[in-house]
Amino acid sequence: MKALVKAKAEPGIWMEDLPAPKVGHNDVLIEVGKTAICGTDIHIYHWDEWARQTIPVPMAVGHEFVGRVVEIGSEVQGLAVGDRVSAEGHITCGYCRNCRAGRRHLCRNTLGVGVNRPGCFAEYLSVPAFNTFKLPDVIGDEMGAILDPLGNATHTALSFDLVGEDVLITGAGPIGVMATAIARYAGARHVVTTDVNDYRLDLARKMGASLALNVTRDSLDEAMKNLGMEEGFDVGMEMSGNGSAFSDMLRTMHHGGSIALLGIPPQELAIDWNEVIFKGLTIKGIYGREMFETWYKMSSMLQSGLNVSPIITHRLPAQDYLEGFEIMASGQSGKVILDWRGA
Ligand code: NAD
Ligand code: ZN
């Protein structure tokens, strides 16, 4: 099969022929239809410090996809050949305390599809049947291919009550933009989304932001005044990994407010803890998606009016992957979809 392989320990990614993966008793083989490129794939492409320390070489990468089940392991129940699925890319151990309690997103032994084990940028992918999520017909293939990052946005956004609240989202990457749409859908009063990239701020406006601010030009305090906000944001979602964005958030939070932290800072980050303590803030770290509550929630929201389709800005055949990676790396895009049919 054709696959996008991190073949060498250097910047780049290569389309190569690999044997199709094997299917264990509890696995399914999926014929991949469409995939999406994630920021993680760009780290792997650029071969930065994190990638060098994490990614085994050679290995097929990628973890955002939709496809069809073509083969089923002998012990698998509840799935049939032909089912259209996406899958949770965090493979959990099943035996740690959190797994046994059904809190799989808190598993201490998680392995990532396309990070620690072979990924979905390929014609075929094998994953544990447990990780698959069957898609209702109303969720099209493109949306099916981005459920992983939509799940990050959903997990973060639904961590705190948003009804009638003022929400600050720092970072209008694909996840911040989708979180903007979810906050709107979930009944927030004002949703203020910030970035330093105008292309992405436009997407945030399209997806329902009350205000989309370029923090290199616009002042957050001014924006709050214009919206008639007097006491600060009730809920913050940090989706940039940027230290100054997080400091601004802490500074503009309402006393008693809640913050969900998804953005990954590239290194250790110092904050003013007095903001947290004297304001009585609640801070929650977010990793991945809740298995599988987040999947059901986002599937249901997509069936009942949540529309995040403007986040998909580029569509390419898998052969043109290099162009796709470059577009994604440029920041002048939302999600980039690669089509594997006919690869
Ligand atoms: P992304 O890198 O595309 O988006 C980050 C955005 O933050 C960019 O658009 C960037 O321009 C913007 N930004 C930079 N400086 C800023 C500033 N000072 N103020 C406001 N915005 C600023 O990433 P993404 O795919 O949308 O993911 C968002 C974040 O979440 C990233 O940090 C990513 O690493 C992280 N992430 C975490 C998880 C998890 O499970 N915790 C999963 C996926 C992604
Ligand atoms: Zn576990």
XYZ file of C-alpha atoms and ligand atoms in Angstrom:
388
model
C 0.000 0.000 0.000
C 0.975 3.640 -0.414
C 1.753 5.472 2.843
C 3.274 8.735 4.008
C 6.305 7.562 5.915
C 8.663 9.360 8.241
C 11.400 7.365 6.557
C 14.497 9.244 7.713
C 15.529 11.097 10.872
C 15.595 14.460 9.089
C 13.058 17.066 7.929
C 10.599 15.764 5.329
C 8.044 13.048 4.718
C 8.012 10.507 1.926
C 5.345 8.514 0.055
C 6.470 4.899 0.021
C 5.122 1.383 -0.511
C 4.562 -0.562 2.701
C 2.971 -3.949 3.367
C -0.678 -3.538 4.510
C -0.933 -3.835 8.326
C -1.935 -7.091 10.050
C -5.200 -7.435 11.941
C -5.088 -8.924 15.472
C -8.112 -10.692 17.066
C -9.379 -7.445 18.556
C -8.522 -5.158 15.634
C -10.182 -3.975 12.461
C -8.563 -3.155 9.139
C -9.779 0.125 7.717
C -9.530 1.262 4.112
C -8.695 4.932 4.543
C -10.881 7.393 2.635
C -9.818 10.878 3.682
C -7.302 12.176 6.177
C -6.538 15.576 7.666
C -3.193 17.138 8.538
C -2.685 18.110 12.186
C -0.169 20.489 13.769
C 1.467 17.364 15.218
C 2.139 16.119 11.680
C 3.852 19.429 10.932
C 6.142 18.951 13.959
C 6.974 15.506 12.576
C 7.488 16.931 9.067
C 9.841 19.640 10.368
C 11.533 17.102 12.651
C 11.701 19.402 15.665
C 13.039 18.490 19.101
C 9.754 16.883 20.227
C 9.516 14.797 17.038
C 13.147 13.660 17.282
C 12.514 12.417 20.807
C 9.136 10.811 20.085
C 8.700 9.395 16.588
C 10.170 5.989 15.665
C 11.715 5.919 12.182
C 10.633 4.575 9.748
C 6.866 4.730 10.404
C 3.684 5.820 8.592
C 2.277 8.878 10.381
C -1.127 10.641 10.618
C -4.062 10.208 13.003
C -7.061 12.141 11.586
C -9.107 10.043 9.168
C -12.334 8.523 7.961
C -12.556 5.142 6.273
C -14.415 1.859 5.848
C -13.967 -1.387 7.736
C -12.707 -4.063 5.330
C -11.620 -6.819 7.727
C -12.531 -7.751 11.277
C -10.534 -9.633 13.945
C -11.994 -12.890 15.251
C -12.994 -11.454 18.667
C -14.572 -8.218 17.420
C -18.251 -7.575 18.063
C -20.553 -4.741 17.058
C -18.840 -3.833 13.792
C -19.333 -5.115 10.273
C -17.364 -4.999 7.042
C -18.476 -1.857 5.204
C -19.074 0.274 8.333
C -17.914 3.854 7.876
C -15.759 4.841 10.841
C -13.274 7.225 12.294
C -11.261 6.252 15.361
C -9.917 7.585 18.600
C -6.163 7.803 18.043
C -5.222 7.342 21.686
C -4.765 3.629 22.276
C -5.166 3.045 25.998
C -3.894 0.120 28.055
C -7.200 -1.148 29.434
C -5.671 -2.296 32.752
C -4.602 0.854 34.649
C -6.853 2.308 37.351
C -8.301 5.018 35.113
C -8.942 2.652 32.216
C -10.675 0.224 34.561
C -12.809 3.082 35.857
C -13.837 4.069 32.313
C -11.695 7.218 32.366
C -9.640 6.140 29.410
C -8.586 9.668 28.459
C -6.574 9.663 31.699
C -4.735 6.413 30.934
C -1.077 6.668 31.942
C 0.038 4.260 29.213
C -1.555 5.899 26.159
C 0.004 5.244 22.756
C -0.760 7.508 19.806
C -1.722 6.369 16.311
C 0.761 8.004 13.925
C 2.960 9.046 16.861
C 4.003 5.894 18.718
C 2.511 3.322 16.288
C 1.723 3.301 12.547
C -0.658 6.009 11.417
C -3.481 6.654 8.976
C -1.661 8.471 6.160
C -1.893 5.228 4.238
C -4.333 3.220 2.165
C -4.958 0.903 5.141
C -4.848 1.253 8.909
C -5.250 -1.348 11.654
C -6.582 -0.208 15.050
C -8.270 -1.886 18.027
C -11.994 -2.199 17.246
C -12.641 -0.574 20.636
C -11.209 2.694 19.300
C -13.451 2.979 16.249
C -16.449 5.279 16.122
C -19.231 4.426 13.665
C -20.428 7.480 11.796
C -24.052 8.392 11.234
C -24.863 9.149 7.565
C -25.349 12.857 8.225
C -21.663 13.242 9.087
C -19.947 13.439 5.706
C -16.482 12.097 4.947
C -14.708 15.426 5.303
C -16.246 16.067 8.714
C -15.526 12.425 9.639
C -11.858 13.061 8.875
C -11.578 15.936 11.374
C -13.422 14.457 14.352
C -10.144 14.108 16.244
C -9.436 17.878 16.440
C -13.148 18.672 16.671
C -13.055 16.324 19.652
C -10.233 18.360 21.228
C -12.368 21.464 20.773
C -15.459 19.709 22.133
C -13.671 18.257 25.159
C -12.256 21.698 26.001
C -15.389 23.733 25.292
C -17.777 21.444 27.160
C -15.546 21.303 30.252
C -17.388 24.239 31.792
C -20.936 25.584 31.570
C -21.070 28.165 28.754
C -24.733 29.185 28.827
C -24.925 32.973 29.039
C -21.206 33.218 29.788
C -18.487 35.418 28.323
C -15.788 33.256 26.799
C -12.195 34.032 25.827
C -10.476 31.695 23.381
C -6.765 32.390 22.857
C -5.489 30.893 19.588
C -7.559 30.697 16.396
C -5.849 27.605 15.035
C -8.238 24.959 13.705
C -9.082 23.871 17.251
C -9.657 27.413 18.569
C -11.873 28.219 15.598
C -13.968 25.072 16.084
C -14.186 25.804 19.826
C -15.518 29.239 18.884
C -18.366 27.600 16.953
C -19.085 25.202 19.826
C -19.148 28.008 22.422
C -21.632 29.860 20.222
C -23.724 26.703 19.743
C -23.638 25.996 23.492
C -25.147 29.377 24.348
C -22.292 31.684 25.330
C -23.082 35.424 25.358
C -19.811 36.794 23.990
C -17.077 34.706 22.420
C -13.835 36.631 21.980
C -11.188 34.780 19.999
C -7.601 36.009 19.687
C -4.675 35.228 17.409
C -1.818 36.965 15.627
C -2.899 35.624 12.208
C -5.592 37.522 10.268
C -6.476 34.604 7.976
C -7.408 32.533 10.995
C -9.199 35.386 12.737
C -11.424 35.652 9.653
C -12.312 32.000 10.091
C -13.128 32.644 13.758
C -15.505 35.442 12.688
C -17.171 33.114 10.175
C -17.634 30.571 12.951
C -19.442 32.910 15.306
C -16.908 34.932 17.299
C -18.424 38.119 18.739
C -14.995 39.643 18.227
C -11.858 38.209 16.675
C -8.826 40.159 17.850
C -5.352 40.382 16.443
C -3.401 40.887 19.670
C -0.527 42.529 17.778
C -2.923 45.428 17.028
C -6.083 45.220 19.125
C -6.404 45.547 22.876
C -8.345 42.947 24.795
C -9.336 45.508 27.441
C -10.731 47.823 24.757
C -12.683 44.928 23.238
C -14.202 44.034 26.600
C -15.264 47.632 27.068
C -16.867 47.694 23.609
C -18.830 44.552 24.412
C -20.057 46.059 27.665
C -18.181 43.530 29.749
C -17.398 44.877 33.189
C -16.018 42.040 35.247
C -13.960 39.781 33.013
C -14.346 36.475 31.208
C -16.228 33.667 32.890
C -14.589 30.888 30.897
C -11.185 30.804 29.191
C -9.953 28.263 26.662
C -6.212 28.471 26.051
C -5.587 27.075 22.560
C -2.363 28.750 21.460
C 0.340 27.358 23.745
C 1.629 30.935 23.885
C 2.731 32.304 27.272
C 1.658 35.889 26.732
C -1.794 34.737 25.546
C -2.156 32.756 28.776
C -0.994 35.721 30.908
C -3.531 37.974 29.188
C -6.206 35.401 29.874
C -5.334 35.174 33.572
C -5.373 38.959 33.792
C -8.811 39.351 32.151
C -10.619 36.504 33.922
C -13.588 37.158 36.166
C -13.132 36.214 39.825
C -14.234 32.624 40.214
C -13.787 31.949 36.497
C -12.699 28.686 34.904
C -9.938 27.969 32.407
C -9.450 24.911 30.227
C -5.873 24.519 28.997
C -5.380 22.679 25.711
C -2.521 24.600 24.036
C 0.875 23.000 24.526
C 3.629 25.477 25.458
C 6.896 24.612 23.695
C 8.755 24.860 26.996
C 8.197 25.497 30.705
C 6.032 28.515 31.288
C 5.991 30.892 34.265
C 2.698 32.542 35.264
C 1.614 34.969 37.966
C 0.040 32.563 40.457
C -1.447 35.504 42.363
C -3.954 35.848 39.505
C -5.019 32.247 40.054
C -5.099 32.374 43.834
C -6.689 35.735 44.546
C -9.259 35.326 41.777
C -10.069 31.789 42.902
C -9.681 30.477 39.363
C -10.226 26.859 38.402
C -7.754 25.519 35.837
C -8.253 22.213 34.057
C -5.720 20.548 31.767
C -7.191 18.913 28.665
C -5.636 15.982 26.856
C -7.276 14.372 23.855
C -10.942 13.490 23.957
C -13.037 11.769 26.622
C -13.544 8.195 25.509
C -16.125 8.111 24.298
C -18.383 10.795 25.706
C -16.710 13.488 23.605
C -17.323 11.418 20.457
C -21.018 11.009 21.178
C -21.397 14.673 22.115
C -19.776 15.991 18.952
C -21.639 13.536 16.789
C -24.912 14.669 18.357
C -24.030 18.362 18.047
C -23.193 17.887 14.358
C -26.588 16.243 13.904
C -28.392 19.086 15.643
C -27.020 22.201 14.017
C -23.354 22.653 14.895
C -21.643 23.594 11.638
C -17.845 23.699 11.544
C -17.452 23.046 7.817
C -15.815 26.448 7.038
C -12.757 25.172 8.924
C -11.955 22.923 5.942
C -10.156 25.263 3.555
C -8.034 22.984 1.354
C -8.620 19.620 -0.357
C -5.927 17.698 -2.197
C -5.300 14.198 -3.518
C -2.903 12.279 -1.241
C -0.182 12.419 -3.918
C -0.025 16.201 -3.429
C 0.730 15.782 0.277
C 3.818 18.003 0.199
C 1.726 20.937 -0.964
C -0.754 20.127 1.802
C 1.970 20.057 4.468
C 3.381 23.362 3.241
C -0.055 25.022 3.253
C -0.677 23.769 6.792
C 2.780 24.942 7.921
C 2.200 28.412 6.437
C -0.656 29.196 8.850
C -2.731 30.409 5.880
C -5.254 27.604 6.210
C -7.840 25.914 8.319
C -7.857 22.134 7.971
C -6.236 20.524 4.931
C -7.839 17.287 3.706
C -5.989 14.598 1.741
C -8.047 12.163 -0.343
C -6.626 8.623 -0.435
C -9.031 7.145 -2.970
C -7.037 6.240 -6.030
C -3.713 6.765 -4.217
P -2.221 25.821 15.897
O -0.771 25.864 16.184
O -2.677 25.741 14.491
O -2.936 27.069 16.578
C -2.344 27.890 17.514
C -2.715 29.314 17.143
O -2.266 30.178 18.179
C -2.063 29.784 15.843
O -3.049 30.194 14.908
C -1.168 30.918 16.309
O -1.076 31.963 15.333
C -1.900 31.373 17.558
N -1.110 32.247 18.448
C 0.233 32.388 18.539
N 0.545 33.350 19.425
C -0.618 33.821 19.932
C -0.947 34.827 20.886
N -0.014 35.524 21.523
N -2.255 35.052 21.140
C -3.226 34.355 20.517
N -2.967 33.394 19.595
C -1.681 33.123 19.308
O -2.765 24.599 16.709
P -4.161 23.810 16.794
O -4.041 22.572 15.990
O -5.345 24.677 16.608
O -4.033 23.399 18.318
C -4.106 24.390 19.327
C -3.133 24.094 20.459
O -3.527 22.910 21.130
C -1.678 23.880 20.042
O -0.840 24.401 21.050
C -1.562 22.361 20.004
O -0.234 21.934 20.212
C -2.443 21.983 21.154
N -3.062 20.663 21.107
C -3.272 20.058 22.294
C -3.925 18.842 22.336
C -4.175 18.194 23.666
O -4.652 17.066 23.694
N -3.914 18.909 24.762
C -4.358 18.224 21.167
C -4.153 18.892 19.954
C -3.506 20.114 19.933
Zn -4.745 2.697 30.949
